[in-house]
Coordinates of C-alpha atoms and ligand atoms in Angstrom, one line a residue:
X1 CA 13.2 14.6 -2.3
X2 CA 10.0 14.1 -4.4
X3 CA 7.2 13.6 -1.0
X4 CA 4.3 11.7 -3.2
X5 CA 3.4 7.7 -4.4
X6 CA 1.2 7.6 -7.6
X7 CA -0.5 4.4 -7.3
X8 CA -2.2 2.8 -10.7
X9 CA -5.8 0.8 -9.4
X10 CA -6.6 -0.8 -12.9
X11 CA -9.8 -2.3 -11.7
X12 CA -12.8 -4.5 -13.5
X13 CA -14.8 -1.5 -14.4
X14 CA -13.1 1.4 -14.2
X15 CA -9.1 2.8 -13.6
X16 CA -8.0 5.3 -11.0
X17 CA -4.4 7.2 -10.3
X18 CA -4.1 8.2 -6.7
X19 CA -1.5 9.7 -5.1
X20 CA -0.7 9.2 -1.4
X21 CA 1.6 10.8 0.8
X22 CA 4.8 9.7 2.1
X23 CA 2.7 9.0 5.8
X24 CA 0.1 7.0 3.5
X25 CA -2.4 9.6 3.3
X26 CA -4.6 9.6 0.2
X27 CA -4.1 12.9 -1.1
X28 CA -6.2 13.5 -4.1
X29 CA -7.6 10.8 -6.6
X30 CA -8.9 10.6 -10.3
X31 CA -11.2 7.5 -12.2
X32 CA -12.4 6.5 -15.4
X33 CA -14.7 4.1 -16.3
X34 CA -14.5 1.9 -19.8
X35 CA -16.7 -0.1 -22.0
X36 CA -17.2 -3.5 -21.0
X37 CA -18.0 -6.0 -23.8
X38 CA -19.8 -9.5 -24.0
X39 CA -20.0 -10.6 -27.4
X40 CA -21.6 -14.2 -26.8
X41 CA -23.2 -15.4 -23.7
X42 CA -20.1 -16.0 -20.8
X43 CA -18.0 -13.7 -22.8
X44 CA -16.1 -10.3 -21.1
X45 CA -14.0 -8.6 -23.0
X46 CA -12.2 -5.1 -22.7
X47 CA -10.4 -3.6 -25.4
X48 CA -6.8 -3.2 -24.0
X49 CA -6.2 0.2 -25.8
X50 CA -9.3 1.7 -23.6
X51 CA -7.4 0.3 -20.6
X52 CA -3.8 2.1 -21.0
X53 CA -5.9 4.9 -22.2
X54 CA -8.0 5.1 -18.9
X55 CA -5.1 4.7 -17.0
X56 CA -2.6 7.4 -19.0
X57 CA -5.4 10.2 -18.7
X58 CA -6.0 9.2 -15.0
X59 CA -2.7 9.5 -14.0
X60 CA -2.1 12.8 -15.8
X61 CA -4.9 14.2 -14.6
X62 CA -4.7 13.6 -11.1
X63 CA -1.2 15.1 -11.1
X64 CA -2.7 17.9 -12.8
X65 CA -5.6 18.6 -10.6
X66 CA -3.5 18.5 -7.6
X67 CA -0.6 20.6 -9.3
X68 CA 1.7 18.0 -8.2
X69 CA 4.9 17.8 -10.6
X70 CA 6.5 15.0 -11.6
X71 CA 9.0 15.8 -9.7
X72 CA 7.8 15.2 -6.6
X73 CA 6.4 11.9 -7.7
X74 CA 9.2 9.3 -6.1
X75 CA 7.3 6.0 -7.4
X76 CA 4.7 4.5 -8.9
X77 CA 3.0 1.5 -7.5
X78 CA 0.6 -0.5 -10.4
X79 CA -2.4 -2.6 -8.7
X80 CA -5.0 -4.4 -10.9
X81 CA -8.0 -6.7 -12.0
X82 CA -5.6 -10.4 -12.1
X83 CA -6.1 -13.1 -14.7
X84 CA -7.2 -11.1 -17.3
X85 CA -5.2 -11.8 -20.4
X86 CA -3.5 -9.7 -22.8
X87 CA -1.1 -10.9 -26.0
X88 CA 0.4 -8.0 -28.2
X89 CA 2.9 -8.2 -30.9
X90 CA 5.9 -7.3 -29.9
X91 CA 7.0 -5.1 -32.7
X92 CA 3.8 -3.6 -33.6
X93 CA 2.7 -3.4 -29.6
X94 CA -0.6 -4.2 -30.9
X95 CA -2.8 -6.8 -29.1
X96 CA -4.0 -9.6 -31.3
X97 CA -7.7 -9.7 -29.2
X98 CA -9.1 -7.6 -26.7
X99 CA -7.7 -8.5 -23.1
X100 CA -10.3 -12.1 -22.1
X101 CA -11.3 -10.4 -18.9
X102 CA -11.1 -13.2 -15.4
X103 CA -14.8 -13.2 -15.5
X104 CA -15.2 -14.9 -18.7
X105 CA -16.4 -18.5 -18.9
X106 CA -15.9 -19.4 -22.8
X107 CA -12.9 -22.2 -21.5
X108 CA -14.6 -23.8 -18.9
X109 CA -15.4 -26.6 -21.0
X110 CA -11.5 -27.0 -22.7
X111 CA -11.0 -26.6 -18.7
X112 CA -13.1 -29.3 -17.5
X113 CA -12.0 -31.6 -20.4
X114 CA -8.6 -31.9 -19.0
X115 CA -7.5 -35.3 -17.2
X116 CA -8.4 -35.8 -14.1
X117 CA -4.7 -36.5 -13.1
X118 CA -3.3 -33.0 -15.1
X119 CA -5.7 -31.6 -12.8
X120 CA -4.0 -32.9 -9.3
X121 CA -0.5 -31.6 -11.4
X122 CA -2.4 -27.8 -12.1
X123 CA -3.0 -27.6 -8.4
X124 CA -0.7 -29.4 -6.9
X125 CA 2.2 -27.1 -8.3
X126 CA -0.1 -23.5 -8.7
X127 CA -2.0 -23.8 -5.7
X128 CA -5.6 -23.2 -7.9
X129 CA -7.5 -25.3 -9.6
X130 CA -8.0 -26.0 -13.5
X131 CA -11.3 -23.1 -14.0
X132 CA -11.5 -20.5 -16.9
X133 CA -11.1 -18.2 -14.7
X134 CA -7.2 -18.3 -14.2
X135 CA -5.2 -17.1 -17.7
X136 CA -3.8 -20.3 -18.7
X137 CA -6.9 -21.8 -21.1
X138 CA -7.4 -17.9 -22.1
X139 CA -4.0 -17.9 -23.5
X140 CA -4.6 -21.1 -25.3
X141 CA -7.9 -20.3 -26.6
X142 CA -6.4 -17.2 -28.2
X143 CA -3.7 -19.2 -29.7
X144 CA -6.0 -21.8 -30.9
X145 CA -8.9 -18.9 -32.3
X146 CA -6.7 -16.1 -33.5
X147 CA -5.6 -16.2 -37.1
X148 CA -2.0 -17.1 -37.5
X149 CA -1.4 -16.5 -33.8
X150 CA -0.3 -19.7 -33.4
X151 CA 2.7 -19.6 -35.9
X152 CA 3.8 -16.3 -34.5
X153 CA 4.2 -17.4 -31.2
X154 CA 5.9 -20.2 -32.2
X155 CA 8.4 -17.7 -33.7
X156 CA 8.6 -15.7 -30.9
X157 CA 7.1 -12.8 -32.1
X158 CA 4.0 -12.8 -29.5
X159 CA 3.9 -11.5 -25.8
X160 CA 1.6 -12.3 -23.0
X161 CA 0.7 -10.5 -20.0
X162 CA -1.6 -9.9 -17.1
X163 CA -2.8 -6.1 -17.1
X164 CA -0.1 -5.7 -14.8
X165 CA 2.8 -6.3 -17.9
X166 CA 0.4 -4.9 -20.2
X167 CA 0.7 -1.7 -18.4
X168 CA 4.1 -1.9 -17.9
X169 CA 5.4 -2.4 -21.3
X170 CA 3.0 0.8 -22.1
X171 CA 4.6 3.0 -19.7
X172 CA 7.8 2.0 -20.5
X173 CA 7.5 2.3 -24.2
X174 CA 7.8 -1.3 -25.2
X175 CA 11.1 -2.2 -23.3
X176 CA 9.9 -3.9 -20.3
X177 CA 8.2 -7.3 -20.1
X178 CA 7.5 -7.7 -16.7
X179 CA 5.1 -9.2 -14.3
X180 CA 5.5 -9.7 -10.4
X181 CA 5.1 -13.0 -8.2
X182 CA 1.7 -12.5 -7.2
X183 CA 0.1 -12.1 -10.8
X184 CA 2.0 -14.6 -12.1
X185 CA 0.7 -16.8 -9.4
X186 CA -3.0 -16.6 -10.7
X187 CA -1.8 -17.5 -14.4
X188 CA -1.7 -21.3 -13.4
X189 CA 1.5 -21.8 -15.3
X190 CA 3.8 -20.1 -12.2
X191 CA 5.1 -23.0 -9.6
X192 CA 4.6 -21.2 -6.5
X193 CA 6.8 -23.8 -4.3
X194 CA 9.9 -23.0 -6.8
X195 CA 9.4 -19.4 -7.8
X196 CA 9.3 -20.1 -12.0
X197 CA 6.9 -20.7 -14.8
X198 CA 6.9 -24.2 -14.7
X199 CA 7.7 -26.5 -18.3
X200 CA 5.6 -29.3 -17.4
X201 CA 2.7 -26.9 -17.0
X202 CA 3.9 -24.7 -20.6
X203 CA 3.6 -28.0 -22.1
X204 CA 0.1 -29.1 -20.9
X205 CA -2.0 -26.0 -22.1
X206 CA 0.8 -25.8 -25.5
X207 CA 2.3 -22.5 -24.8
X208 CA 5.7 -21.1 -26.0
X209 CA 7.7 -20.1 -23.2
X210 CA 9.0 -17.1 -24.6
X211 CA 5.7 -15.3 -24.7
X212 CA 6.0 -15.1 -20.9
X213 CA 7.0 -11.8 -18.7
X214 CA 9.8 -11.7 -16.5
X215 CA 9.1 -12.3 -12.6
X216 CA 10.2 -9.9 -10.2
X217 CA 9.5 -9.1 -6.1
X218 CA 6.5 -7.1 -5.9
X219 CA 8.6 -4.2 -5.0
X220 CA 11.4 -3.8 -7.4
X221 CA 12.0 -1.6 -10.4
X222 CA 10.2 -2.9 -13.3
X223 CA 11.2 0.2 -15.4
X224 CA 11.1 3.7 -15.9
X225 CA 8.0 5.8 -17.8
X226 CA 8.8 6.9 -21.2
X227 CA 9.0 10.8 -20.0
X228 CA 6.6 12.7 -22.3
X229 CA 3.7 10.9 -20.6
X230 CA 4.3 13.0 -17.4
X231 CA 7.1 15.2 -18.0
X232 CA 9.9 12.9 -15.8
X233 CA 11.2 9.4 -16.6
X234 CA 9.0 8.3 -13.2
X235 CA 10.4 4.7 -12.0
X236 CA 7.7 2.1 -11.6
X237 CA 8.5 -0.1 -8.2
X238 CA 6.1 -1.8 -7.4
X239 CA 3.3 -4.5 -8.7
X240 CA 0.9 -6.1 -7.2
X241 CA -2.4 -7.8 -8.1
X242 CA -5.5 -6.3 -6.7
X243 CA -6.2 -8.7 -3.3
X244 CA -2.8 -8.9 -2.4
X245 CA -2.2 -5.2 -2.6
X246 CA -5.6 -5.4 -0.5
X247 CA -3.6 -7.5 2.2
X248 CA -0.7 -5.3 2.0
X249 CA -2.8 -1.9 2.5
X250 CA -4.4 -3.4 5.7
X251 CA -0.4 -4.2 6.5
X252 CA -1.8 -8.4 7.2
X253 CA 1.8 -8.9 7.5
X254 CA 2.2 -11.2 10.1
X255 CA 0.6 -15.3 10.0
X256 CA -2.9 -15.6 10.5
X257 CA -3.8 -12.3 9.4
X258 CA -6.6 -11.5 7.5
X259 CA -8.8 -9.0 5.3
X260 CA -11.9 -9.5 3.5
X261 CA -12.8 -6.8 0.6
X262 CA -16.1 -6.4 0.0
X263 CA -17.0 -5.0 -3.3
X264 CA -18.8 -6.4 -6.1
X265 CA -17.8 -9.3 -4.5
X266 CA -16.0 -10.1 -2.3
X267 CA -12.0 -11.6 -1.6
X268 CA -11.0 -13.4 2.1
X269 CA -7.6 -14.0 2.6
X270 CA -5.5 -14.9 5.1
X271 CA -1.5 -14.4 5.5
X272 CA 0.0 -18.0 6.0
X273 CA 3.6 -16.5 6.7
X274 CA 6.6 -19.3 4.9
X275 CA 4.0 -21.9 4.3
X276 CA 2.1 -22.7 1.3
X277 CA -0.6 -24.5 3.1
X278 CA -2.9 -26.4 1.0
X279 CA -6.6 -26.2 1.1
X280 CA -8.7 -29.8 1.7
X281 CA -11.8 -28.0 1.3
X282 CA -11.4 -26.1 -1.6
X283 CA -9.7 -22.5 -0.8
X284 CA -6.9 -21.4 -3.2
X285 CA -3.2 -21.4 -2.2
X286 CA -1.6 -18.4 -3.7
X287 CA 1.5 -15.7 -3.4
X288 CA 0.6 -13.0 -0.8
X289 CA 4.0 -11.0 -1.5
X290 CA 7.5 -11.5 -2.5
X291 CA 9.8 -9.0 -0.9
X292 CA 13.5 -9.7 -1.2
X293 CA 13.2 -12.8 -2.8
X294 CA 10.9 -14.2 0.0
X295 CA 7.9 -15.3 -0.4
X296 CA 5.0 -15.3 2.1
X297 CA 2.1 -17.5 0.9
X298 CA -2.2 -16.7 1.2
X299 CA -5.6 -18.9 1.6
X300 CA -8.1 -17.1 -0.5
X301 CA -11.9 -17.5 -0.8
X302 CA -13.9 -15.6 -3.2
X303 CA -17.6 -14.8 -3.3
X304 CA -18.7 -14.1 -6.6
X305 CA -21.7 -11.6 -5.3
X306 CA -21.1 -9.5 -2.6
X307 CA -22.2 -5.7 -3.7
X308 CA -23.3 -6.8 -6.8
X309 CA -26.7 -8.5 -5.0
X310 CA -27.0 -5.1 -3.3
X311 CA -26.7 -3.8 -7.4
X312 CA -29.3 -6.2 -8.5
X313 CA -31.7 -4.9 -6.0
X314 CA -30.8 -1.7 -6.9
X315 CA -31.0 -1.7 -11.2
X316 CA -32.4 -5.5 -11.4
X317 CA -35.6 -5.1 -8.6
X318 CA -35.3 -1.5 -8.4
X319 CA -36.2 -1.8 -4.7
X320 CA -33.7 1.0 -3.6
X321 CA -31.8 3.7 -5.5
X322 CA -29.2 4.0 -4.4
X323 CA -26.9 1.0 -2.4
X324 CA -26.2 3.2 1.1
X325 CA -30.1 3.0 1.4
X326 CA -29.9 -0.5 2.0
X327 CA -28.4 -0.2 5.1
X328 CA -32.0 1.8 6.8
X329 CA -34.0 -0.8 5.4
X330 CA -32.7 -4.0 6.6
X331 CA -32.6 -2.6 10.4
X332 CA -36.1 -2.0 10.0
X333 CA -36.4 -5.8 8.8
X334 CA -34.1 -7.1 11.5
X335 CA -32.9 -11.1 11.1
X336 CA -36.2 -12.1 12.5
X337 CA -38.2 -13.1 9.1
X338 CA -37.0 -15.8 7.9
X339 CA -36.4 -14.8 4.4
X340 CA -32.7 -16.2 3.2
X341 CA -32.2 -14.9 -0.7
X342 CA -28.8 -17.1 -1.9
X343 CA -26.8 -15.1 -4.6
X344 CA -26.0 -17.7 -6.6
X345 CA -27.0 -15.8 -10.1
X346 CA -23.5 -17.4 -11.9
X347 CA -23.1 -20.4 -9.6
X348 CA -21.6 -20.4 -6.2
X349 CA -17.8 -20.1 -5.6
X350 CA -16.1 -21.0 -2.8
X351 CA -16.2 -23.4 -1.1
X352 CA -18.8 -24.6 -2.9
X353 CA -17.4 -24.1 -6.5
X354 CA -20.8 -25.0 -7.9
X355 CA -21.3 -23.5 -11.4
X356 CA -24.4 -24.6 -12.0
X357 CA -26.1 -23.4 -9.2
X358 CA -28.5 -21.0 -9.5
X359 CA -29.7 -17.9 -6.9
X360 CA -33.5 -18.4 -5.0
X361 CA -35.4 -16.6 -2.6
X362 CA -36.4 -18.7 0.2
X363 CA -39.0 -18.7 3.2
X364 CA -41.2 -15.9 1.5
X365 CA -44.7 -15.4 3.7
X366 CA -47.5 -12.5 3.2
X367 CA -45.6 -10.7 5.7
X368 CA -42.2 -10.6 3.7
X369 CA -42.0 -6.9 1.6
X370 CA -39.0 -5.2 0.7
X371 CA -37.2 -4.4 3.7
X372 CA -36.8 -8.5 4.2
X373 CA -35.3 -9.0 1.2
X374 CA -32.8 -6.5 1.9
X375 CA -31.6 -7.4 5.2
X376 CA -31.8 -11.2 3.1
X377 CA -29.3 -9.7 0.5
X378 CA -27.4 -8.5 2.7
X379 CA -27.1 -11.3 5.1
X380 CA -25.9 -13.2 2.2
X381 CA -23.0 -12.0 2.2
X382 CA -21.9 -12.7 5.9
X383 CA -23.5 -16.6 5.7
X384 CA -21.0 -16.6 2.6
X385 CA -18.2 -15.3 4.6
X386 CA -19.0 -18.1 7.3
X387 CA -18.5 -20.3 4.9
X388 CA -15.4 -19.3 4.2
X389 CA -14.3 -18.4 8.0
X390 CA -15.5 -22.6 8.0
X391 CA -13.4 -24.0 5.6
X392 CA -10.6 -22.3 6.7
X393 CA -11.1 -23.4 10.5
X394 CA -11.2 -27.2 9.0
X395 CA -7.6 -26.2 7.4
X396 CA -6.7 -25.7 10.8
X397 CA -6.7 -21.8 10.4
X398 CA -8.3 -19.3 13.0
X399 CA -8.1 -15.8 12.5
X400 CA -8.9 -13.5 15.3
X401 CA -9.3 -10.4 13.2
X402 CA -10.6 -9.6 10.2
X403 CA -9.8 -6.3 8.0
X404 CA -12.5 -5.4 6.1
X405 CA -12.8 -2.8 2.9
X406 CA -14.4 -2.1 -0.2
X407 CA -17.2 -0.2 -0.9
X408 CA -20.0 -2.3 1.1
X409 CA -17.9 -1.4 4.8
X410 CA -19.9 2.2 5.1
X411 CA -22.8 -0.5 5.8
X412 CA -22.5 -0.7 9.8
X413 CA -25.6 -3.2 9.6
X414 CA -23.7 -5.6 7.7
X415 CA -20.4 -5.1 9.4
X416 CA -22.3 -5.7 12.9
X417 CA -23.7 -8.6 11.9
X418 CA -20.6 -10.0 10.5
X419 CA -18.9 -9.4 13.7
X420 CA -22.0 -11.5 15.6
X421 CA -22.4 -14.3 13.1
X422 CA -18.2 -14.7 12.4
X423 CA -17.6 -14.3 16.0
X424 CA -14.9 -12.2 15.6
X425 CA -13.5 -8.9 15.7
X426 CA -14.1 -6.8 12.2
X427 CA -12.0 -4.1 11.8
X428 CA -12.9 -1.1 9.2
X429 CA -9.5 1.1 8.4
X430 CA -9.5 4.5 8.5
X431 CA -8.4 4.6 4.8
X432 CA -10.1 2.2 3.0
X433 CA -8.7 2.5 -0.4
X434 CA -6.2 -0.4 0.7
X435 CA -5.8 -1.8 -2.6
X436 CA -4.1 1.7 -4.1
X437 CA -2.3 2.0 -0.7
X438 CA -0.7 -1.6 -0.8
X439 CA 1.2 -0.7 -4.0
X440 CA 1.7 2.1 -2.8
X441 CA 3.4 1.2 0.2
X442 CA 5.3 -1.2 -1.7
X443 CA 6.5 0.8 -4.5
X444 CA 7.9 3.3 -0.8
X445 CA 9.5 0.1 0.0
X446 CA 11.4 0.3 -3.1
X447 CA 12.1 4.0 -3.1
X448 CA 13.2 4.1 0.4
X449 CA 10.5 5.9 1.7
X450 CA 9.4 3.1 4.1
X451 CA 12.4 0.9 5.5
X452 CA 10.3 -2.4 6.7
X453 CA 7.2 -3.6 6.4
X454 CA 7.2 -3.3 10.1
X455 CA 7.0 0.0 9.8
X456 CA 4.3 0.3 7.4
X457 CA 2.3 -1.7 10.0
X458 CA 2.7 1.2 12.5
X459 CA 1.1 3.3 9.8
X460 CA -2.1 1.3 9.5
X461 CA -4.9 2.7 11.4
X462 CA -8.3 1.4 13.1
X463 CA -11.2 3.5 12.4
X464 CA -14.0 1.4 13.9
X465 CA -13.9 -2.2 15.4
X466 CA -16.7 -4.3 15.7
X467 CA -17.4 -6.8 18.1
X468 CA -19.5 -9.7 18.2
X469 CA -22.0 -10.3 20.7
X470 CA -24.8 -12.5 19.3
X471 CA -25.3 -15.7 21.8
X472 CA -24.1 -18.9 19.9
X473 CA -27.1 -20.2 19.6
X474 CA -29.1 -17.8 17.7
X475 CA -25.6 -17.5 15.2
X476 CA -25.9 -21.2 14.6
X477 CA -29.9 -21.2 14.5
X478 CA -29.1 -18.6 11.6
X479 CA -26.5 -20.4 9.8
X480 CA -28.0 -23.6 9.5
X481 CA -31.1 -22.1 7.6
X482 CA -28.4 -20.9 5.7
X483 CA -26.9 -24.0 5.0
X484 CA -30.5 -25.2 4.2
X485 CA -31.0 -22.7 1.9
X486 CA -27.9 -23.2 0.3
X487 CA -28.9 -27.0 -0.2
X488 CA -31.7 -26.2 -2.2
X489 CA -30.6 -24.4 -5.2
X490 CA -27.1 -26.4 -5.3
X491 CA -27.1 -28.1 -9.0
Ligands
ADP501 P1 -15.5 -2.7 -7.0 O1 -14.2 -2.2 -6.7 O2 -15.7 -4.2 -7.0 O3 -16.1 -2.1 -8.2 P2 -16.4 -1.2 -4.7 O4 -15.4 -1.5 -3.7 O5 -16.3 0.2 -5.3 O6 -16.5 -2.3 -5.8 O7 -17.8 -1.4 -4.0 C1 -19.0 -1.2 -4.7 C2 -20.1 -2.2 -4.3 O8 -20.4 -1.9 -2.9 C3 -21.3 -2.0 -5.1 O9 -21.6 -3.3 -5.6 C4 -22.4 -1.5 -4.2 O10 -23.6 -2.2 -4.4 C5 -21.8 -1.9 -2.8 N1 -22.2 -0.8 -1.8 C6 -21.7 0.4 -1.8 N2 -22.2 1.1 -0.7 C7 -22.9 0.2 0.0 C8 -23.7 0.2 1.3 N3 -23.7 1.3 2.0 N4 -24.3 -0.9 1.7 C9 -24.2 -2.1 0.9 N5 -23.5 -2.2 -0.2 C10 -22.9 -1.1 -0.7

């Protein structure tokens, strides 16, 4: 019986293959990085050929590297960067544009044109609101820009998909078009209350049906791998977009879960079970997982800089070399200096959702140096994840737990004082590649490996827990000179 899970991470900046054991244990990993583009201000662009490509040679190589044959690969498990949009032909497979990468603001004005009352409709039925960000106005603006697009996909002859189907119909040689439940549900054409792309919704942003993949479960088979790209028809069984396979890797199965990953920035969500609850203070409603045909529904918050503030001291100030040294200097600095530095360098996101905001350095003095404005960067993002951990208590939701991963949880600094300021216990995994392992664990689902998702959750393992002990006082002292701060650079 083949013993290993190849899981695809097709990520913002770079892809990586790893494969994990039938217990969950990461067992050898390979990554690529590929060419990001920004042709006008607000643009991101990848090409979508560098993309398959990165992904291909990373899976070949890891099995390669490992001597693992194909063989003893059982499934493969396809996690990745959501909203990004990609239309090919679909006799000539080729993409019309490069893929219009999540980050890309050139629709935000087609988005805020939109009535005021197609707005409430948007969310009401997708669980998001109307932003560029989501795929829907990036499929239209291709339509709309690309020569003779339009008429083709009229006919019938043009395909849309997240990276997700992009991928897929790659690996499977052009017969599967295929997307599961939780990228669809970030396209803002997918009614997450009744499980389909939704007409009324088609209509309003003017695409043609037919362009649209096929929604599965996030574990079921989407298809088979052509077999000379690794030697063995290798079934793909399981799809998942990259926070939810986060949630599913730190096994959040049960209501009123939670994770936060902390990367460039950084993605809170919390597992509200049966119920799509909908946010009054501006959280998204979205698809945690479908297994079985059942769905179980997530409150996400996102900050837009998390790591990437800890980058921008690193490439933009050059105060530090490398990020880990970050952690040494803002003990030194303590919380004591009243320096607050607020990240907004493309706007704040949740809950503010302020666009035009822009980032500051506040409460400078001729005793501030450096090592303040490090422990300021990186106290940002904790006062950010307050302000999440806020809006959700005004939903009415309390978690007692947070996960935590991403590349910023080797900081114990940060994670401590996330603990004190949250008031709550943060728990660091011991494997912290969660978003690989999610899909991973779901495509085992599939194969049999795993029989329950119960089970999976015995497999999850603590590997530090963090407890908050800061009095209440000095948290909220702190927090509202955040919230001051915050007040002052908001457009
Ligand atoms: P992504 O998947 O979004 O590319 P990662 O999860 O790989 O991001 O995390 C990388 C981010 O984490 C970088 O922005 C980096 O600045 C930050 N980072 C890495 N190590 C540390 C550390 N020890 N302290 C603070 N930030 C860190």
């Amino acid at each position: 019986m083949a013993k290993y899970l190849l899981s695809i991470d097709q990520g913002t900046t770079s892809s990586r293959a790893i494969l994990f054991t039938e217990a969950g244990q990461l067992h050898a990993s390979a990554q690529q990085e590929f060419a990001q583009h920004f042709p006008q201000d607000g643009w991101v662009e990848h090409n979508p050929d560098d993309i398959w490509q990165s992904v291909l040679k990373t899976c070949q190589r890891v099995l390669k590297e490992s001597d693992i044959a194909a063989t003893d690969v059982a499934a493969i498990g396809i996690t990745n960067q959501r909203e990004t949009t990609i239309v090919w032909d679909k006799t000539t497979g080729k993409p019309i544009y490069n893929a219009i990468v999540w980050q890309d603001r050139r629709t935000a004005e087609y988005c805020s044109a939109l009535a005021d009352n197609d707005k409430k409709l948007v969310s009401d039925k997708t669980g998001l609101l109307v932003d560029a960000y989501f795929s829907a106005s990036k499929i239209a603006w291709l339509l709309a820009n690309v020569d003779g697009a339009r008429a083709k996909a009229e006919q019938g002859q043009l395909l849309f998909g997240t990276v997700d189907s992009y991928l897929i119909w790659q690996l499977t040689g052009g017969r599967e078009h295929r997307t599961d439940a939780t990228n669809a549900s970030r396209t803002l054409l997918f009614n997450i209350h009744q499980q389909y792309w939704d007409d009324e919704l088609l209509t309003l942003f003017n695409i043609p049906k037919a362009m649209l993949p096929e929604v599965m479960d996030c574990s079921a088979e989407f298809g088979k791998c052509k077999p000379e790209f690794f030697g063995r028809d290798i079934p793909i069984l399981a799809v998942a977009g990259d926070q939810q396979a986060a949630l599913i890797g730190q096994a959040c199965f049960d209501k009123g879960m939670a994770k936060c990953t902390y990367g460039t920035g950084a993605f809170l969500m919390l597992n509200t079970g049966e119920q799509a609850l909908s946010s009054q203070h501006k959280l998204l409603t979205t698809i945690a997982y479908r297994l079985n045909g059942q769905v179980s529904y997530a409150i996400e918050g996102s900050i837009f800089m998390a790591g990437a503030t800890i980058q921008w001291l690193r490439d933009g100030l050059k105060l530090i070399n490398d990020a880990s040294e970050s952690e040494a200097l803002a003990k030194k600095a303590g919380l004591d200096h009243g320096v607050f530095l607020v990240p907004a360098f493309t706007g704040l996101g949740a809950p503010y959702w302020d666009a035009d905001a822009r980032g500051a350095i506040l409460g400078l003095t001729r005793d501030s140096g450096i090592n303040e404005i490090i422990s300021a960067a990186l106290q940002s993002v904790v006062y950010q994840s307050k302000d999440l951990q806020n809006a959700m208590e005004l939903d009415g939701l309390k978690p007692q737990v947070l996960r935590v991963d991403g590349g910023m949880v080797a900081n114990n600094w940060l994670l401590t004082l996330l603990a004190d300021v949250l008031n709550i216990s943060v728990q660091r995994p011991v494997v912290v590649e969660t978003t690989a392992l999610g899909v991973a664990y779901l495509a085992g689902l599939q194969a049999g490996i795993f029989t329950s998702t119960e089970q999976i959750a015995q497999l999850w393992q603590c590997q530090h827990k963090f407890v908050g002990k800061m009095p209440s006082q000095e948290r909220q002292a702190l927090y509202n000179k955040w919230l001051a701060a915050v007040a002052k650079v908001q457009a």
